[in-house]
Short mmCIF file of C-alpha atoms and ligand atoms in Angstrom, two decimals:
data_model
loop_
_atom_site.label_atom_id
_atom_site.label_comp_id
_atom_site.label_asym_id
_atom_site.label_seq_id
_atom_site.Cartn_x
_atom_site.Cartn_y
_atom_site.Cartn_z
CA MET A 1 13.83 13.94 -0.88
CA LEU A 2 11.95 12.36 2.02
CA THR A 3 13.41 12.80 5.48
CA ILE A 4 12.67 11.00 8.73
CA ASP A 5 12.79 12.78 12.07
CA TYR A 6 13.04 10.10 14.76
CA ALA A 7 14.11 12.13 17.81
CA ASN A 8 10.75 11.37 19.44
CA CYS A 9 11.51 7.64 19.40
CA LEU A 10 14.47 8.14 21.74
CA SER A 11 14.59 7.99 25.53
CA SER A 12 15.89 11.56 25.56
CA ARG A 13 12.34 12.59 24.54
CA VAL A 14 10.01 9.83 25.74
CA GLY A 15 11.91 8.36 28.69
CA SER A 16 11.87 4.62 29.21
CA HIS A 17 9.41 4.20 26.34
CA GLY A 18 12.08 5.18 23.82
CA LEU A 19 15.30 3.67 22.55
CA GLU A 20 18.49 4.71 24.28
CA PRO A 21 20.40 6.87 21.73
CA ASP A 22 23.64 4.98 22.37
CA ARG A 23 22.01 1.82 21.03
CA LEU A 24 21.98 3.53 17.65
CA ALA A 25 25.51 4.92 18.00
CA GLU A 26 28.07 4.28 15.31
CA GLY A 27 29.93 1.02 15.82
CA GLY A 28 27.26 -0.31 18.20
CA ALA A 29 25.44 -3.63 17.83
CA LEU A 30 22.46 -2.20 15.93
CA CYS A 31 24.71 -0.43 13.42
CA GLN A 32 26.73 -3.55 12.86
CA ALA A 33 23.57 -5.60 12.40
CA ALA A 34 22.23 -3.07 9.88
CA THR A 35 25.47 -3.16 7.91
CA ALA A 36 25.39 -6.95 7.80
CA MET A 37 21.76 -6.92 6.62
CA THR A 38 22.49 -4.33 3.93
CA LYS A 39 25.30 -6.53 2.62
CA LYS A 40 22.98 -9.54 2.66
CA LEU A 41 20.19 -7.69 0.84
CA ALA A 42 22.71 -6.48 -1.78
CA GLN A 43 23.48 -10.12 -2.52
CA THR A 44 19.86 -11.29 -2.68
CA ARG A 45 18.39 -8.31 -4.54
CA GLY A 46 17.04 -9.29 -7.93
CA THR A 47 16.85 -12.97 -7.00
CA GLY A 48 14.01 -15.14 -5.70
CA TRP A 49 11.25 -13.11 -4.06
CA GLU A 50 13.49 -10.04 -4.06
CA ARG A 51 13.13 -9.44 -7.78
CA TRP A 52 10.83 -6.52 -6.86
CA ARG A 53 13.96 -4.62 -5.85
CA GLU A 54 14.84 -4.32 -9.57
CA LEU A 55 11.49 -2.91 -10.68
CA ALA A 56 12.55 0.76 -10.66
CA ARG A 57 15.77 0.47 -12.64
CA GLY A 58 17.56 -1.17 -15.56
CA ALA A 59 16.17 -3.68 -18.01
CA MET A 60 13.09 -4.69 -16.02
CA ARG A 61 11.96 -1.07 -15.70
CA ASP A 62 12.56 -0.32 -19.40
CA GLU A 63 10.74 -3.44 -20.49
CA HIS A 64 7.69 -2.66 -18.34
CA VAL A 65 7.46 1.03 -19.17
CA SER A 66 7.73 0.44 -22.90
CA ALA A 67 5.07 -2.29 -22.77
CA ILE A 68 2.70 -0.21 -20.62
CA ARG A 69 2.94 3.07 -22.50
CA PRO A 70 1.14 2.19 -25.80
CA ILE A 71 -1.60 0.22 -24.02
CA ALA A 72 -2.20 3.04 -21.54
CA GLU A 73 -2.28 5.59 -24.38
CA ASP A 74 -4.83 3.49 -26.25
CA VAL A 75 -7.03 3.24 -23.14
CA ARG A 76 -6.72 6.98 -22.50
CA SER A 77 -7.86 7.74 -26.03
CA ARG A 78 -10.95 5.52 -26.09
CA ALA A 79 -12.13 4.71 -22.54
CA SER A 80 -14.30 6.71 -20.16
CA ASN A 81 -13.99 4.09 -17.40
CA LEU A 82 -11.18 1.81 -16.28
CA VAL A 83 -12.21 -0.84 -13.77
CA VAL A 84 -9.44 -2.72 -11.98
CA LEU A 85 -10.50 -6.27 -11.10
CA GLY A 86 -8.22 -7.55 -8.34
CA ILE A 87 -7.82 -7.81 -4.61
CA GLY A 88 -5.14 -7.34 -1.93
CA GLY A 89 -1.72 -6.83 -3.44
CA SER A 90 -3.39 -6.73 -6.85
CA ALA A 91 -5.51 -3.69 -5.92
CA LEU A 92 -4.24 -1.74 -2.89
CA GLY A 93 -1.29 -0.17 -4.70
CA ASN A 94 -3.52 0.95 -7.58
CA ILE A 95 -5.89 2.61 -5.12
CA ALA A 96 -3.03 4.24 -3.20
CA LEU A 97 -1.40 5.71 -6.32
CA GLN A 98 -4.66 7.09 -7.64
CA SER A 99 -5.70 8.71 -4.39
CA ALA A 100 -2.23 10.17 -3.75
CA LEU A 101 -1.59 11.57 -7.20
CA ASN A 102 -4.93 12.45 -8.76
CA PRO A 103 -7.55 14.73 -7.25
CA ALA A 104 -10.17 13.22 -4.95
CA THR A 105 -12.76 14.44 -7.45
CA TRP A 106 -11.14 12.60 -10.41
CA ASN A 107 -14.18 10.46 -11.22
CA LEU A 108 -16.47 13.50 -11.07
CA LEU A 109 -14.55 15.43 -13.73
CA SER A 110 -15.60 15.46 -17.38
CA ASP A 111 -13.75 13.31 -19.95
CA ASP A 112 -12.00 16.45 -21.22
CA GLU A 113 -10.95 17.58 -17.76
CA ARG A 114 -9.55 14.14 -16.91
CA GLY A 115 -7.92 13.42 -20.27
CA GLY A 116 -8.16 9.73 -19.36
CA PRO A 117 -10.64 7.29 -17.86
CA ARG A 118 -12.36 7.37 -14.49
CA LEU A 119 -10.86 4.72 -12.21
CA PHE A 120 -12.69 2.15 -10.11
CA VAL A 121 -10.83 -0.57 -8.19
CA LEU A 122 -13.18 -3.29 -6.95
CA ASP A 123 -10.91 -4.96 -4.32
CA ASN A 124 -13.83 -7.04 -2.98
CA VAL A 125 -16.81 -9.17 -3.92
CA ASP A 126 -19.49 -7.05 -2.34
CA PRO A 127 -22.39 -7.36 -4.81
CA VAL A 128 -23.74 -3.92 -3.91
CA ASN A 129 -20.45 -2.26 -4.71
CA ILE A 130 -19.76 -4.25 -7.88
CA GLY A 131 -23.31 -3.72 -9.10
CA ALA A 132 -23.14 0.01 -8.48
CA VAL A 133 -19.84 0.36 -10.37
CA LEU A 134 -21.03 -1.70 -13.33
CA ASP A 135 -24.36 0.13 -13.52
CA PHE A 136 -22.52 3.44 -13.39
CA CYS A 137 -20.20 2.41 -16.23
CA LYS A 138 -23.14 1.29 -18.36
CA ALA A 139 -24.86 4.64 -17.81
CA HIS A 140 -21.75 6.84 -18.18
CA GLY A 141 -19.86 6.04 -21.34
CA GLY A 142 -21.31 2.54 -21.75
CA LEU A 143 -19.50 -0.78 -21.72
CA GLU A 144 -17.97 -0.04 -25.14
CA ARG A 145 -16.03 2.75 -23.42
CA THR A 146 -15.22 0.73 -20.29
CA VAL A 147 -11.94 -1.18 -20.08
CA PHE A 148 -11.49 -3.87 -17.44
CA ASN A 149 -7.97 -4.31 -16.11
CA VAL A 150 -7.92 -7.76 -14.53
CA VAL A 151 -4.93 -8.13 -12.20
CA SER A 152 -4.13 -11.57 -10.85
CA LYS A 153 -0.74 -13.19 -10.62
CA SER A 154 -2.27 -16.62 -10.08
CA GLY A 155 -5.66 -16.30 -11.71
CA GLU A 156 -6.89 -18.57 -8.94
CA THR A 157 -8.12 -15.91 -6.56
CA ALA A 158 -11.87 -16.50 -6.18
CA GLU A 159 -12.77 -12.83 -5.74
CA THR A 160 -10.90 -11.67 -8.84
CA ALA A 161 -12.09 -14.65 -10.89
CA ALA A 162 -15.73 -13.87 -10.01
CA GLN A 163 -15.29 -10.16 -10.82
CA PHE A 164 -13.67 -11.12 -14.12
CA MET A 165 -16.38 -13.62 -15.08
CA LEU A 166 -19.07 -10.99 -14.48
CA ALA A 167 -17.24 -8.36 -16.53
CA ARG A 168 -16.39 -10.72 -19.39
CA THR A 169 -19.97 -11.86 -19.87
CA MET A 170 -21.31 -8.32 -19.70
CA LEU A 171 -18.76 -7.15 -22.26
CA LYS A 172 -19.55 -10.09 -24.54
CA ASP A 173 -23.24 -9.29 -24.39
CA ALA A 174 -22.56 -5.63 -25.18
CA MET A 175 -19.76 -5.96 -27.74
CA GLY A 176 -20.05 -9.41 -29.29
CA ASP A 177 -16.84 -10.91 -30.64
CA SER A 178 -14.79 -7.75 -30.08
CA TYR A 179 -15.24 -7.87 -26.27
CA GLY A 180 -11.58 -8.86 -25.72
CA ARG A 181 -10.55 -5.40 -26.88
CA ASN A 182 -11.81 -4.02 -23.57
CA ILE A 183 -9.81 -6.34 -21.34
CA VAL A 184 -6.21 -5.72 -20.31
CA ALA A 185 -4.83 -8.48 -18.10
CA VAL A 186 -1.85 -8.24 -15.78
CA THR A 187 -0.73 -11.73 -14.89
CA ASP A 188 2.13 -14.20 -14.82
CA PRO A 189 3.88 -14.12 -18.21
CA ALA A 190 4.26 -17.89 -18.43
CA LYS A 191 1.95 -19.87 -16.16
CA GLY A 192 -1.27 -19.92 -14.16
CA THR A 193 -5.00 -19.99 -14.78
CA MET A 194 -5.26 -16.36 -15.91
CA ARG A 195 -2.37 -16.87 -18.34
CA THR A 196 -4.25 -19.79 -19.91
CA ILE A 197 -7.45 -17.72 -20.19
CA CYS A 198 -5.54 -14.83 -21.79
CA ASP A 199 -3.80 -17.12 -24.26
CA ASN A 200 -7.10 -18.76 -25.21
CA GLU A 201 -9.03 -15.51 -25.54
CA GLY A 202 -6.25 -13.36 -27.02
CA PHE A 203 -6.34 -10.57 -24.42
CA VAL A 204 -3.66 -7.91 -24.28
CA THR A 205 -1.42 -8.76 -21.30
CA LEU A 206 1.26 -7.18 -19.16
CA PRO A 207 3.49 -9.21 -16.85
CA VAL A 208 3.61 -9.70 -13.10
CA PRO A 209 7.23 -10.77 -13.16
CA ASP A 210 8.46 -13.94 -11.56
CA GLY A 211 9.56 -13.34 -7.99
CA VAL A 212 7.36 -10.25 -7.47
CA GLY A 213 4.69 -11.01 -4.87
CA GLY A 214 1.38 -9.13 -4.64
CA ARG A 215 2.25 -6.69 -1.87
CA PHE A 216 5.60 -5.83 -3.49
CA SER A 217 4.12 -5.36 -6.97
CA VAL A 218 2.86 -1.77 -7.07
CA LEU A 219 5.91 -0.61 -9.06
CA SER A 220 5.35 -3.38 -11.65
CA PRO A 221 2.61 -3.31 -14.32
CA VAL A 222 0.21 -4.29 -11.50
CA GLY A 223 0.19 -0.69 -10.24
CA LEU A 224 1.82 1.15 -13.13
CA PHE A 225 -0.69 0.37 -15.87
CA SER A 226 -3.79 1.88 -14.25
CA ALA A 227 -1.65 4.78 -12.99
CA ALA A 228 -0.33 5.56 -16.49
CA ALA A 229 -3.83 5.23 -17.97
CA CYS A 230 -4.99 7.87 -15.46
CA GLY A 231 -2.19 10.24 -16.41
CA ILE A 232 0.20 9.62 -13.50
CA ASP A 233 3.86 10.21 -14.35
CA ILE A 234 5.21 6.67 -13.93
CA ASP A 235 8.73 7.71 -14.95
CA ALA A 236 8.89 10.18 -12.06
CA LEU A 237 7.42 7.55 -9.74
CA LEU A 238 10.12 5.04 -10.69
CA ASP A 239 12.85 7.71 -10.54
CA GLY A 240 11.81 8.50 -6.97
CA ALA A 241 11.74 4.80 -6.08
CA ASN A 242 15.17 4.29 -7.57
CA ALA A 243 16.62 7.28 -5.70
CA MET A 244 15.30 5.86 -2.42
CA ASP A 245 16.68 2.44 -3.32
CA GLU A 246 20.13 4.00 -3.70
CA ARG A 247 19.86 5.70 -0.31
CA CYS A 248 18.77 2.40 1.22
CA SER A 249 21.83 0.63 -0.18
CA ASP A 250 24.13 2.60 2.16
CA GLU A 251 25.71 0.30 4.71
CA ALA A 252 25.73 3.00 7.41
CA LEU A 253 22.57 2.83 9.56
CA SER A 254 22.62 6.60 10.02
CA LYS A 255 22.37 7.13 6.25
CA ASN A 256 19.97 4.34 5.32
CA PRO A 257 16.31 5.36 5.85
CA ALA A 258 14.82 1.88 5.43
CA ALA A 259 17.31 0.21 7.78
CA LEU A 260 16.69 2.97 10.31
CA LEU A 261 12.88 2.73 10.15
CA ALA A 262 12.96 -1.05 10.49
CA THR A 263 15.46 -0.87 13.35
CA LEU A 264 13.32 1.67 15.24
CA LEU A 265 10.07 -0.21 14.75
CA VAL A 266 11.40 -3.70 15.47
CA GLU A 267 13.43 -2.55 18.49
CA LEU A 268 10.54 -0.56 19.94
CA GLY A 269 8.24 -3.50 19.23
CA GLN A 270 10.42 -6.18 20.72
CA ARG A 271 12.15 -4.36 23.57
CA LYS A 272 9.59 -1.72 24.55
CA GLY A 273 6.31 -3.51 23.83
CA LYS A 274 5.26 -1.07 21.10
CA THR A 275 3.64 -3.71 18.94
CA ASN A 276 1.04 -1.47 17.28
CA HIS A 277 2.36 0.67 14.47
CA VAL A 278 0.16 3.59 13.47
CA MET A 279 0.62 5.39 10.18
CA MET A 280 -1.02 8.79 10.38
CA PRO A 281 -0.60 11.03 7.35
CA TYR A 282 -1.59 14.66 7.64
CA ALA A 283 -3.00 14.66 4.09
CA ASN A 284 -6.15 13.01 2.81
CA SER A 285 -4.31 12.08 -0.37
CA LEU A 286 -1.99 9.81 1.64
CA TYR A 287 -4.62 8.05 3.75
CA LEU A 288 -4.95 5.17 1.32
CA MET A 289 -1.14 4.91 1.19
CA ALA A 290 -1.51 3.99 4.85
CA ASP A 291 -3.94 1.27 3.76
CA TRP A 292 -1.34 -0.06 1.32
CA PHE A 293 1.27 0.03 4.12
CA ARG A 294 -1.11 -1.90 6.38
CA GLN A 295 -1.11 -4.91 4.07
CA LEU A 296 2.64 -4.73 3.47
CA TRP A 297 3.52 -4.63 7.17
CA ALA A 298 0.83 -7.10 8.34
CA GLU A 299 1.04 -9.82 5.74
CA SER A 300 4.82 -9.70 5.44
CA LEU A 301 5.75 -9.73 9.13
CA GLY A 302 2.87 -11.55 10.86
CA LYS A 303 4.29 -15.08 10.98
CA GLN A 304 3.89 -18.01 13.36
CA HIS A 305 7.27 -19.57 12.54
CA ASP A 306 10.72 -18.20 11.90
CA THR A 307 12.85 -19.44 9.02
CA SER A 308 14.22 -22.27 11.19
CA GLY A 309 10.69 -23.49 11.89
CA ASP A 310 10.56 -22.34 15.52
CA GLU A 311 7.33 -20.86 16.78
CA VAL A 312 7.75 -17.09 17.20
CA PHE A 313 4.35 -15.45 16.52
CA ALA A 314 6.14 -12.45 15.01
CA GLY A 315 4.61 -9.27 13.70
CA PHE A 316 3.13 -5.92 14.57
CA THR A 317 -0.38 -4.60 14.12
CA PRO A 318 -0.44 -1.79 11.55
CA ILE A 319 -3.10 0.84 12.10
CA LYS A 320 -4.10 3.63 9.77
CA ALA A 321 -5.20 7.02 10.98
CA LEU A 322 -5.66 10.44 9.41
CA GLY A 323 -4.54 13.79 10.71
CA THR A 324 -6.22 15.96 11.75
CA THR A 325 -9.46 13.95 11.50
CA ASP A 326 -8.35 11.28 13.96
CA GLN A 327 -7.17 13.86 16.49
CA HIS A 328 -10.90 14.11 17.12
CA SER A 329 -11.37 10.34 17.23
CA GLN A 330 -8.21 8.36 18.13
CA VAL A 331 -5.66 10.65 19.77
CA GLN A 332 -7.34 10.42 23.18
CA LEU A 333 -6.54 6.69 23.08
CA TYR A 334 -3.08 7.22 21.60
CA ARG A 335 -2.11 9.62 24.41
CA GLU A 336 -3.80 8.08 27.44
CA GLY A 337 -4.56 4.47 26.51
CA PRO A 338 -2.05 1.60 26.59
CA ASN A 339 1.45 2.79 25.72
CA ASP A 340 1.87 0.05 23.12
CA LYS A 341 2.20 2.05 19.90
CA VAL A 342 4.69 3.81 17.71
CA LEU A 343 3.10 6.59 15.67
CA GLY A 344 4.45 7.31 12.21
CA LEU A 345 3.24 10.79 11.31
CA VAL A 346 3.51 11.85 7.69
CA GLU A 347 3.82 15.57 7.03
CA VAL A 348 3.58 17.36 3.69
CA GLY A 349 5.96 20.31 3.38
CA SER A 350 4.13 22.29 0.74
CA PHE A 351 0.67 22.11 -0.76
CA GLY A 352 1.83 24.51 -3.47
CA ASP A 353 -0.86 26.36 -5.35
CA THR A 354 -3.53 24.00 -4.00
CA ASP A 355 -3.25 25.67 -0.60
CA LEU A 356 -6.05 27.99 0.50
CA THR A 357 -5.96 31.16 2.55
CA VAL A 358 -8.54 31.75 5.28
CA PRO A 359 -10.18 35.07 4.41
CA SER A 360 -10.57 38.04 6.73
CA GLY A 361 -13.86 39.72 7.44
CA LEU A 362 -15.84 37.48 9.78
CA GLY A 363 -15.20 39.96 12.56
CA VAL A 364 -15.22 37.47 15.43
CA GLU A 365 -12.43 38.27 17.88
CA ASN A 366 -11.55 34.75 19.02
CA LEU A 367 -11.38 33.39 15.44
CA SER A 368 -9.35 36.28 14.04
CA TYR A 369 -6.07 34.38 14.59
CA LEU A 370 -7.01 32.22 11.54
CA GLU A 371 -7.42 35.16 9.18
CA GLY A 372 -4.79 35.33 6.46
CA GLN A 373 -3.28 31.96 7.37
CA THR A 374 -3.31 29.06 4.96
CA ILE A 375 -5.20 25.82 5.54
CA GLY A 376 -1.91 23.97 5.00
CA THR A 377 -0.32 26.01 7.80
CA LEU A 378 -3.18 25.04 10.11
CA LEU A 379 -2.86 21.35 9.14
CA ASN A 380 0.87 21.30 9.82
CA ALA A 381 0.52 23.29 13.06
CA GLU A 382 -1.96 20.65 14.24
CA LYS A 383 0.51 17.94 13.32
CA ARG A 384 3.30 19.64 15.26
CA ALA A 385 1.00 20.22 18.21
CA THR A 386 -0.02 16.54 18.23
CA GLU A 387 3.61 15.50 18.03
CA TYR A 388 4.35 17.67 21.06
CA ALA A 389 1.35 16.26 22.94
CA LEU A 390 2.45 12.70 22.17
CA VAL A 391 5.93 13.43 23.52
CA GLU A 392 4.37 14.96 26.65
CA SER A 393 2.65 11.58 27.22
CA GLN A 394 5.89 9.73 26.42
CA ARG A 395 4.45 8.15 23.28
CA PRO A 396 7.18 7.30 20.76
CA ASN A 397 6.60 8.77 17.31
CA PHE A 398 8.50 9.76 14.20
CA THR A 399 7.73 12.01 11.26
CA ILE A 400 8.25 11.26 7.60
CA HIS A 401 8.53 14.61 5.87
CA VAL A 402 7.26 14.58 2.27
CA PRO A 403 8.31 17.88 0.66
CA GLN A 404 5.28 17.74 -1.64
CA VAL A 405 2.91 15.02 -2.81
CA ASP A 406 4.07 14.23 -6.33
CA ALA A 407 4.99 11.10 -8.24
CA ALA A 408 8.70 11.18 -7.36
CA HIS A 409 8.09 11.51 -3.62
CA ILE A 410 5.41 8.80 -3.69
CA GLY A 411 7.92 6.54 -5.46
CA GLU A 412 10.38 7.23 -2.64
CA PHE A 413 7.75 6.51 -0.01
CA ILE A 414 6.78 3.17 -1.56
CA MET A 415 10.34 1.99 -1.96
CA LEU A 416 11.21 3.13 1.57
CA TRP A 417 8.53 0.93 3.14
CA GLN A 418 9.13 -2.04 0.88
CA ILE A 419 12.83 -2.08 1.74
CA ALA A 420 12.07 -1.42 5.43
CA THR A 421 9.84 -4.51 5.32
CA SER A 422 12.66 -6.63 3.97
CA TYR A 423 14.94 -5.40 6.79
CA ALA A 424 12.24 -6.04 9.40
CA GLY A 425 11.79 -9.57 8.02
CA LEU A 426 15.51 -10.24 8.50
CA MET A 427 15.46 -8.76 12.03
CA LEU A 428 12.51 -10.95 12.99
CA GLY A 429 14.08 -13.99 11.33
CA ILE A 430 10.93 -14.70 9.32
CA ASP A 431 10.08 -15.06 5.63
CA ALA A 432 8.55 -11.71 4.66
CA TYR A 433 7.41 -13.01 1.29
CA ASP A 434 5.02 -15.85 2.06
CA GLN A 435 1.50 -15.81 3.53
CA PRO A 436 0.79 -19.38 4.70
CA ALA A 437 -2.03 -18.32 7.02
CA VAL A 438 -4.07 -16.87 4.16
CA GLU A 439 -4.14 -20.22 2.37
CA LEU A 440 -6.46 -22.10 4.75
CA GLY A 441 -9.24 -19.56 4.33
CA LYS A 442 -8.80 -19.67 0.54
CA ARG A 443 -9.06 -23.49 0.50
CA ALA A 444 -12.07 -23.47 2.82
CA THR A 445 -13.80 -20.97 0.50
CA PHE A 446 -13.15 -23.26 -2.45
CA GLY A 447 -14.70 -26.12 -0.44
CA LEU A 448 -17.76 -24.08 0.52
CA MET A 449 -18.24 -22.93 -3.06
CA GLY A 450 -18.08 -26.50 -4.38
CA ARG A 451 -14.71 -26.48 -6.17
CA SER A 452 -13.69 -30.04 -6.96
CA GLY A 453 -10.69 -31.29 -5.02
CA PHE A 454 -11.59 -29.19 -1.96
CA GLU A 455 -14.68 -31.10 -0.77
CA GLU A 456 -13.06 -32.09 2.53
CA PHE A 457 -13.03 -28.46 3.65
CA ARG A 458 -16.82 -28.18 3.53
CA GLY A 459 -17.09 -30.94 6.15
CA LYS A 460 -14.25 -29.45 8.20
CA VAL A 461 -15.86 -26.01 8.25
CA ASP A 462 -19.27 -27.45 9.17
CA GLU A 463 -17.70 -29.49 11.96
CA GLY A 464 -15.49 -26.71 13.26
CA LEU A 465 -18.37 -24.22 13.31
CA ALA A 466 -21.14 -26.62 14.38
CA GLU A 467 -24.23 -25.04 15.97
CA THR A 468 -24.04 -24.57 19.73
CA GLY A 469 -26.34 -22.85 22.17
CA TYR A 470 -24.15 -19.76 22.24
CA LYS A 471 -26.45 -17.57 20.21
CA LEU A 472 -28.92 -14.87 21.11
O1 PA5 B 1 -0.01 -9.78 -1.36
C1 PA5 B 1 -0.47 -10.84 -1.74
O2 PA5 B 1 0.25 -11.78 -2.10
C2 PA5 B 1 -1.97 -11.04 -1.86
O3 PA5 B 1 -2.66 -9.96 -1.32
C3 PA5 B 1 -2.35 -11.21 -3.34
O4 PA5 B 1 -1.95 -10.08 -4.05
C4 PA5 B 1 -3.86 -11.40 -3.50
O5 PA5 B 1 -4.26 -12.53 -2.79
C5 PA5 B 1 -4.24 -11.56 -4.98
O6 PA5 B 1 -3.53 -12.61 -5.57
P1 PA5 B 1 -3.51 -12.81 -7.12
O7 PA5 B 1 -2.80 -11.67 -7.74
O8 PA5 B 1 -2.78 -14.10 -7.37
O9 PA5 B 1 -4.93 -12.88 -7.59
#
């Protein structure tokens, strides 16, 4: 199971930049607060926007897995390419799962070697990127062997709608009336624009359940379908998530990893000015997990108002970094720049039979220390050395130890951060499940693109951004 070493967040290691250990002591205010929050979350789990907490267990899990399995098997048997059309919470989890659990070279392998489709996740409306992916699919397998997995809870998201409209027309041109066969939609089971399209066109659909928001949806069909189609063990993923959920239901702060992480990060943020939260995995496979975390932490906690309507400007800036790569790019800043960060290092215990041994025989004296050592040993020694160097500069940091990167541990990791986010939301007194600030930009885009009912925004944008002389 995952473990968290947080000694380097304490004043005993990093002086006044750390939390005083007695603040975390049993019976103290932080422990009592954590217990009260755990009780509260036990009451709200499975209701409202906390339905995501039920995704890894019981009836919801069974229903999703049994719906996903035959569709994923069908796609595995007949598709060379699977293209996820979605953005934000409807794409980042898919990307994170694929990059964590399948080899970086997945799309370069042959159909036989993969045993399932290549995976592309668009996550934007950059025409160069979309064009390149679509051209590639046409040339490698053809559109008849390309399945589009459109993921949109609302169906209203302009980026996803545009991606979908492009794909649908191309498929229709290539496949005629049978084009719908190559579309699998993940959307609201009962309402919304995408639901209506699916009902009208007869697409195969999987649900984004009620009360599961985008950034908490990776363990629903949103993330699970493309993962299963690419051969990822979704049962192990959900087992890991469920095991972490059980650990995070413990009322004792010292035994509850999510409550502990949230307590450390919120306390260090609010009391010690550590408002930038870096996630730095020492594994390329986990780098895009840090990207997924970035959305979860930013969009959930960055709020102008608390739940009583008072202005609070809450939130922390999540930053992603990669060890050891960013030791040669960012660590200078992390050690000697503003002491306003907490670093979350992620360490992999074993790379198993993927690890490599540095051979002997170069015959250069000052490089001979590397001979016979594994690359994984070097990576983890660099991590430990960086941890030591950070402590020397009194920079608070913690380590999440992942015994090995497999589906069960990734499930634990995802659930850990999702639950930590719900604790952090309670500590900050904000609603972790809405995103009011994203809406204005969406409405202004509609106005600029000529959507009826949003005309006023075109004028507002033009007025707000009127030409001035401040241009070179
Ligand atoms: O986390 C979120 O809520 C957002 O990132 C959404 O997932 C994103 O805007 C896409 O929304 P939808 O699935 O409705 O197309």
